[in-house]
CSV table of C-alpha atoms in Angstrom, one decimal:
chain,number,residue,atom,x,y,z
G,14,UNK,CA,38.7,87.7,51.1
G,15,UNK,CA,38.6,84.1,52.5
G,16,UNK,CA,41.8,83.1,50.9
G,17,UNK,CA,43.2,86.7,52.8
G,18,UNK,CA,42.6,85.6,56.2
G,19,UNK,CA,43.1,81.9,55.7
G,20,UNK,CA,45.4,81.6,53.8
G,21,UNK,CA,47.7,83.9,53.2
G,22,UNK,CA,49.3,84.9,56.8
G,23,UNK,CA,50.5,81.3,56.8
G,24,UNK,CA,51.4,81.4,53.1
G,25,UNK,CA,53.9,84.9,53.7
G,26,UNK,CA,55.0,84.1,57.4
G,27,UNK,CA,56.7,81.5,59.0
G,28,UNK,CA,56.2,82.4,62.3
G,29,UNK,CA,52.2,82.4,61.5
G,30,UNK,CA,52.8,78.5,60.4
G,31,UNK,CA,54.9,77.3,63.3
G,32,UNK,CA,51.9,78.6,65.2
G,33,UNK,CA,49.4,76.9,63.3
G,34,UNK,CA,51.1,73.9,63.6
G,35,UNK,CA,51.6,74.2,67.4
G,36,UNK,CA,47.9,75.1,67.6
G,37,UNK,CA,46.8,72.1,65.9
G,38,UNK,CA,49.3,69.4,68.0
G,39,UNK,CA,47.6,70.7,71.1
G,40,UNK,CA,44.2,70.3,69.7
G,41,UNK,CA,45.0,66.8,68.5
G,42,UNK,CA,46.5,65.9,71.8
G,43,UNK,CA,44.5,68.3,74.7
G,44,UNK,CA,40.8,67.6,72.5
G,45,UNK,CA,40.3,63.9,73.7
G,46,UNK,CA,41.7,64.4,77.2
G,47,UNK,CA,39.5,67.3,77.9
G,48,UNK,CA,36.5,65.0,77.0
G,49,UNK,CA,37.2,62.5,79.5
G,50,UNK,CA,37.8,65.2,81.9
G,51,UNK,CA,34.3,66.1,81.4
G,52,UNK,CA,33.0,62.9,81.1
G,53,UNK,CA,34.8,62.1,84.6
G,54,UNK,CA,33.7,65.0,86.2
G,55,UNK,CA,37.1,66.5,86.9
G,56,UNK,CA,37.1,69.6,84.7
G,57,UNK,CA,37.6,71.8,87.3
G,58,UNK,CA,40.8,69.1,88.0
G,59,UNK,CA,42.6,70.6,85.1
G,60,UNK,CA,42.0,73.8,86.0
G,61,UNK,CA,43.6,73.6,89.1
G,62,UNK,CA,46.8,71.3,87.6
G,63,UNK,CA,47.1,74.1,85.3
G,64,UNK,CA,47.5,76.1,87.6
G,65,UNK,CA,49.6,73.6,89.5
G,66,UNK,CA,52.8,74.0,87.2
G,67,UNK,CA,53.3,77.7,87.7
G,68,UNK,CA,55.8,77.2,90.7
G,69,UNK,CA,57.7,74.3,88.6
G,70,UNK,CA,58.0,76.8,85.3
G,71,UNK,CA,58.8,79.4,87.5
G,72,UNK,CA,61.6,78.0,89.1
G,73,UNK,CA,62.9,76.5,85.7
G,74,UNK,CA,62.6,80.3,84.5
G,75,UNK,CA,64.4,81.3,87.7
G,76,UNK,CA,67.3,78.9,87.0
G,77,UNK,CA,67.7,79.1,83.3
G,78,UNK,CA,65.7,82.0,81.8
G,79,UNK,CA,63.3,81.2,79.2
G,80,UNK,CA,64.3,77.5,78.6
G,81,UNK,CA,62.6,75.1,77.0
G,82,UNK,CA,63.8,71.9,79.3
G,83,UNK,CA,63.9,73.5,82.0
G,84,UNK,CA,60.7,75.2,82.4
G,85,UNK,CA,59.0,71.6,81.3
G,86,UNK,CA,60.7,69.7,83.4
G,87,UNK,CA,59.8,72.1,86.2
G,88,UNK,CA,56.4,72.1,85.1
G,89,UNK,CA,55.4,68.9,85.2
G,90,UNK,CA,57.6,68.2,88.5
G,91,UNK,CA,55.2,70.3,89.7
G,92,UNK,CA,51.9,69.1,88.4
G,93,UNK,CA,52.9,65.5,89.6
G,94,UNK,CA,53.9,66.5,92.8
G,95,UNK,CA,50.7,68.3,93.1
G,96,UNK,CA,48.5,65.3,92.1
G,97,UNK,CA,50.7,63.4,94.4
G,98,UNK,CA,50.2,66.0,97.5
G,99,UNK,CA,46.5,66.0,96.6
G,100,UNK,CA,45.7,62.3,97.1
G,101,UNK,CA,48.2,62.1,100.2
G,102,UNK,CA,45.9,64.6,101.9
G,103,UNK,CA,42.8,63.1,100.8
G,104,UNK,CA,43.3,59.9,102.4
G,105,UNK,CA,45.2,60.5,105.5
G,106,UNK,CA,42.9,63.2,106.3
G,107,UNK,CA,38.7,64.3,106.5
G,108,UNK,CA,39.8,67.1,103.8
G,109,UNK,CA,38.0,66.0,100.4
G,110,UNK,CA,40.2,65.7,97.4
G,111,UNK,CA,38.5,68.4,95.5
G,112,UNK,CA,39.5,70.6,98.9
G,113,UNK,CA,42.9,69.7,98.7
G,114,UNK,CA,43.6,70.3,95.4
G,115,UNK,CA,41.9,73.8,95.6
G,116,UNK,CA,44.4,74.3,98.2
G,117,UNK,CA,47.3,73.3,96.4
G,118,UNK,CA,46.6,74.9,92.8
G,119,UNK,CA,46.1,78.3,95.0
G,120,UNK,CA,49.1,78.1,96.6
G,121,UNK,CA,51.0,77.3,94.0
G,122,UNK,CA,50.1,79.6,91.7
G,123,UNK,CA,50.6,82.2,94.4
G,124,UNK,CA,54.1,81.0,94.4
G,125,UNK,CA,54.9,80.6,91.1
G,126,UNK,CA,53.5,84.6,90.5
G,127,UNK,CA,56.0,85.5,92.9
G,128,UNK,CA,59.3,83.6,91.5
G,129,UNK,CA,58.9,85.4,88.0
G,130,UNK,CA,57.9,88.5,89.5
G,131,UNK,CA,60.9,88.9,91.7
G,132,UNK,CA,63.7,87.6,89.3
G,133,UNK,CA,61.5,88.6,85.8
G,134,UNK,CA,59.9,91.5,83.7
G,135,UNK,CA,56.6,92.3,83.6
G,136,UNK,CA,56.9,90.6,80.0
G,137,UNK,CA,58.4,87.8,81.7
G,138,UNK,CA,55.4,87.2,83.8
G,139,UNK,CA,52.6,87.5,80.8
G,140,UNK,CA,54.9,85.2,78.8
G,141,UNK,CA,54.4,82.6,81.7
G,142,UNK,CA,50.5,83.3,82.8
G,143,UNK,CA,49.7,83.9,79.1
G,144,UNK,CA,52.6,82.1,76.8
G,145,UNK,CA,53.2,83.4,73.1
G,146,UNK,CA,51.9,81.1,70.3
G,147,UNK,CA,53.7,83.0,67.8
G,148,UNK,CA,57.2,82.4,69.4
G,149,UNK,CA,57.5,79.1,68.7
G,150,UNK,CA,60.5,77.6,68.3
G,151,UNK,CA,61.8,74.0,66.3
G,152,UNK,CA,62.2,72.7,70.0
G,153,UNK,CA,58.4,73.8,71.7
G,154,UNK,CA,57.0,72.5,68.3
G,155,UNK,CA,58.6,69.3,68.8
G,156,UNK,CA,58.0,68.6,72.5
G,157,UNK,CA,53.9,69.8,71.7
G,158,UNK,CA,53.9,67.1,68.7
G,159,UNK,CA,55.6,64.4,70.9
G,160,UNK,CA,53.0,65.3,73.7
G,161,UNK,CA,50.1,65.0,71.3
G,162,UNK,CA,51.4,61.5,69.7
G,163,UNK,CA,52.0,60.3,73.4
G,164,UNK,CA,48.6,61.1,74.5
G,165,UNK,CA,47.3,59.6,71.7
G,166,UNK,CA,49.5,56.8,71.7
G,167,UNK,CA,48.6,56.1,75.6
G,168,UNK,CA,45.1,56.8,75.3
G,169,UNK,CA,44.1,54.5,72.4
G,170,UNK,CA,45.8,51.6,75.2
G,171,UNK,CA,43.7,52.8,78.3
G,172,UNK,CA,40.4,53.5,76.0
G,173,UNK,CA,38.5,51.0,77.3
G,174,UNK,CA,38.6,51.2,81.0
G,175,UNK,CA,38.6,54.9,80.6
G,176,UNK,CA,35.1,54.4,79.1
G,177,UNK,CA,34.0,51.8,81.2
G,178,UNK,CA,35.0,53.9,84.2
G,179,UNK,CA,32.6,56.8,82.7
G,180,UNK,CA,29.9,54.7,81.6
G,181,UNK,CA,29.3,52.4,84.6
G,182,UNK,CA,32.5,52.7,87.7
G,183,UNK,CA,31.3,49.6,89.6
G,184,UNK,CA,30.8,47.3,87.0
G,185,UNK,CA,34.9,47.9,86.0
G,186,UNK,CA,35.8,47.5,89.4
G,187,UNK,CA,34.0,44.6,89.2
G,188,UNK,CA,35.5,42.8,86.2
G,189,UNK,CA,39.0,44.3,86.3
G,190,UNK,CA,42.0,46.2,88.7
G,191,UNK,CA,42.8,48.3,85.1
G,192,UNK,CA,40.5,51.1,86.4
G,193,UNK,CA,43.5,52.7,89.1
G,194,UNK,CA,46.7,52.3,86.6
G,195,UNK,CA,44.5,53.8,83.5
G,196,UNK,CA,43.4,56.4,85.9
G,197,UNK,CA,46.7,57.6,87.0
G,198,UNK,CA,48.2,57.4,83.3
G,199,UNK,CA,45.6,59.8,82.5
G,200,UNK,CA,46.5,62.0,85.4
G,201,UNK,CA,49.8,61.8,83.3
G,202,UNK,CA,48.4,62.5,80.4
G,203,UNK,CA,46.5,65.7,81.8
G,204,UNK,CA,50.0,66.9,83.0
G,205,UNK,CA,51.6,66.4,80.1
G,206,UNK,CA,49.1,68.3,77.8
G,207,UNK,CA,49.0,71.1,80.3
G,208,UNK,CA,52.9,71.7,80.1
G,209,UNK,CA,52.8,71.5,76.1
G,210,UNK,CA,49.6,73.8,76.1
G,211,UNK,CA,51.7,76.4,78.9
G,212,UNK,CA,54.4,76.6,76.3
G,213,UNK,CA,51.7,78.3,73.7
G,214,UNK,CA,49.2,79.6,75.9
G,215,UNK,CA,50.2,80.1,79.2
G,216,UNK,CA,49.7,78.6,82.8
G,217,UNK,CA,46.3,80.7,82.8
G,218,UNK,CA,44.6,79.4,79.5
G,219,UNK,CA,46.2,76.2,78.4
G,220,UNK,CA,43.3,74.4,79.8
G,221,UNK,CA,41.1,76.3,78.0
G,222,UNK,CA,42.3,74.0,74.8
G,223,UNK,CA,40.8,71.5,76.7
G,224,UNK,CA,37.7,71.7,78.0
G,225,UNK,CA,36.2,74.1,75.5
G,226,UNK,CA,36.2,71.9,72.9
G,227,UNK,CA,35.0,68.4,75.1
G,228,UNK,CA,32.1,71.2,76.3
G,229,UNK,CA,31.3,71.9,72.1
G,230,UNK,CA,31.3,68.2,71.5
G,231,UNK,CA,29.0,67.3,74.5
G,232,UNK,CA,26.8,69.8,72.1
G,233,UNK,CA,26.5,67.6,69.7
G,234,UNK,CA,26.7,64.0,70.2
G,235,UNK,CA,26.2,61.5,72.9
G,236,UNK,CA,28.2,59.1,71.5
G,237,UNK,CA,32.3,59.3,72.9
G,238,UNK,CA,34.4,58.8,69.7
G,239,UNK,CA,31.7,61.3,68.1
G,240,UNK,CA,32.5,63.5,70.7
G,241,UNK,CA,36.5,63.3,70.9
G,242,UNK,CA,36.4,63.7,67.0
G,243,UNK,CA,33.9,66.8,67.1
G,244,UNK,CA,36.1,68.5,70.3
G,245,UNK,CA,39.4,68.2,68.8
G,246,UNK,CA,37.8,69.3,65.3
G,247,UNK,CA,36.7,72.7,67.3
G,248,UNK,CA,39.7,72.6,68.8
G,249,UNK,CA,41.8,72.7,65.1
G,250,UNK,CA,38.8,74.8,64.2
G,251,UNK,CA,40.1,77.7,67.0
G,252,UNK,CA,43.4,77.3,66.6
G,253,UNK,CA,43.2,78.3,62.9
G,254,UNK,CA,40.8,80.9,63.3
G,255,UNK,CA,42.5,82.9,66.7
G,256,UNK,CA,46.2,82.0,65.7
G,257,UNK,CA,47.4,85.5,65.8
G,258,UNK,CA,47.1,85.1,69.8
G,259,UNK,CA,46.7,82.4,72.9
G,260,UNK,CA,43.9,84.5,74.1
G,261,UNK,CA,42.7,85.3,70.4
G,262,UNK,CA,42.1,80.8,70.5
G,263,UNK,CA,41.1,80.9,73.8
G,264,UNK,CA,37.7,83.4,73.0
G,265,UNK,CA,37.5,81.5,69.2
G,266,UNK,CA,36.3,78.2,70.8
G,267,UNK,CA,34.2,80.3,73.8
G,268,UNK,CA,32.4,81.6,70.6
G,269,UNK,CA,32.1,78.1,69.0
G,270,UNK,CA,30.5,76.9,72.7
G,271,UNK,CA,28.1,79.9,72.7
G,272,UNK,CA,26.7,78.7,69.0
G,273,UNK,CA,26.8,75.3,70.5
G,274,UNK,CA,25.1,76.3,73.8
G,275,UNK,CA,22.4,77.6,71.9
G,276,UNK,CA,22.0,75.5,68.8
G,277,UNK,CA,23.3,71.9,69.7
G,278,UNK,CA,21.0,69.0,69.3
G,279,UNK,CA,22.2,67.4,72.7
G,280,UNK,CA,20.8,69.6,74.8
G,281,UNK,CA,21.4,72.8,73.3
G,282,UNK,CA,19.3,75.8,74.5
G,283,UNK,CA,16.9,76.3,70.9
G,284,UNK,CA,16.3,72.2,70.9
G,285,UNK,CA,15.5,72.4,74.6
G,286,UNK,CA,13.0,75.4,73.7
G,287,UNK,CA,11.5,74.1,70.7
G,288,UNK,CA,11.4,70.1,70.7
G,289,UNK,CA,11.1,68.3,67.5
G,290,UNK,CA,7.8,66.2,67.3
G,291,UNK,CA,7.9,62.6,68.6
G,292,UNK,CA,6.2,60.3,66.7
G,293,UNK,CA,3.3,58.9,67.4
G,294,UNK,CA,2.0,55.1,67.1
């Protein structure tokens, strides 16, 4: 039975492995991003950038159809310009950035609805808003595995200030100016993994590969590289289990955070319930 579902879809059908293996690149690359998210406080930011590069896809799907360049280069057009919009309007007005960006990720994904609805199918429009992980062709497997090896490439250089910045801001503005450029290469890095995980999942869930696995991993350890190995271990974990659909991952790694939730030694619910004894001098 286990060797049925685990192993034998992927064994018969290549379709089913290109999926796996465009399941796993995202977890690999989206896992440690989404923990500094959380850790940063901005996991509602990715949210919204998610939504963000809907009007860029669309109009690369308006242009050219279903193509791979130029719905990524639309995409992350789009996310940048967003970001970019964002913190324009933050500073040169009294409107908060989290306001802005709200703003913007509405509107655009308004927009973007409205490209692929008036050139595009009703098939076309779930393809965009929900992807297809079991389409996958050589060239979206590639880009999503040079995305992952990117992010991981740029995040082991910016590790440090990134974890300075979470630990204790003021004391890494105090000792060094690498706190702004390792910030805005992350805001890269968010983008990037965004417009690899719309490819598989869709504009609507591919930041769910994100912060569902940092969430599990906050579960279970306080420690940051415990964490980042634990969420993109959930990650793999959800992407093997919910291959046959983006959604299908999607609600594998909510059901991972519900065990989590509830049975997690870092604050899980059954731990805060039922302490363990302290010892006692």
């Amino acid at each position: 039975m286990p060797y049925d579902f685990f192993v034998a879809p992927f064994a018969e059908f290549e379709f089913m492995r290109r999926a796996l293996a465009g399941a796993l690149a995202l977890a690999l690359g989206a896992g440690p991003i989404g923990v500094f998210l959380m850790l940063r406080r901005m996991s509602l930011v990715g949210d919204a950038m998610a939504h963000a590069i809907l009007p860029g896809a669309a109009v690369g799907f308006l242009l050219s159809g279903l193509n791979l360049f130029a719905m990524t280069a639309g995409g992350l057009i789009a996310g940048f310009v967003v970001a970019l919009l964002t913190g324009l309007v933050a500073r040169a007005t009294e409107l908060k950035e989290d306001a802005a960006l709200a703003t913007f990720y509405l509107l655009s994904l308004a927009l973007g609805v409205t490209i692929v609805s008036v050139k595009g199918t009703n098939v076309d429009l779930l393809h965009v808003l929900f992807g297809n992980v079991l389409a996958l062709d050589d060239q979206t497997l590639l880009l999503i595995a040079a995305n992952a090896s990117i992010s991981l490439l740029v995040l082991a250089l910016i590790y440090r200030p990134l974890v300075l910045e979470c630990v204790d801001p003021g004391f890494m503005r105090s000792v060094s100016r690498a706190g702004g450029p390792a910030h805005l290469a992350f805001l890269a890095l968010v983008v990037i993994n965004l417009v690899s995980g719309f490819h598989a999942l869709g504009t609507l869930l591919a930041v769910g590969i994100m912060m569902l696995p940092a969430a599990i991993g906050r579960f279970w350890a306080r420690d940051i590289t415990l964490m980042i190995a634990i969420a993109t271990a959930s990650g793999i974990a959800a992407g093997h289990v919910g291959v046959a659909s983006g959604p299908a991952i999607i609600l594998v790694a909510g059901a991972l955070y519900v065990i989590s939730l509830l049975f997690g030694r870092v604050g899980g619910l059954l731990r805060q319930l039922f302490p363990g004894r302290h010892l006692e001098a």
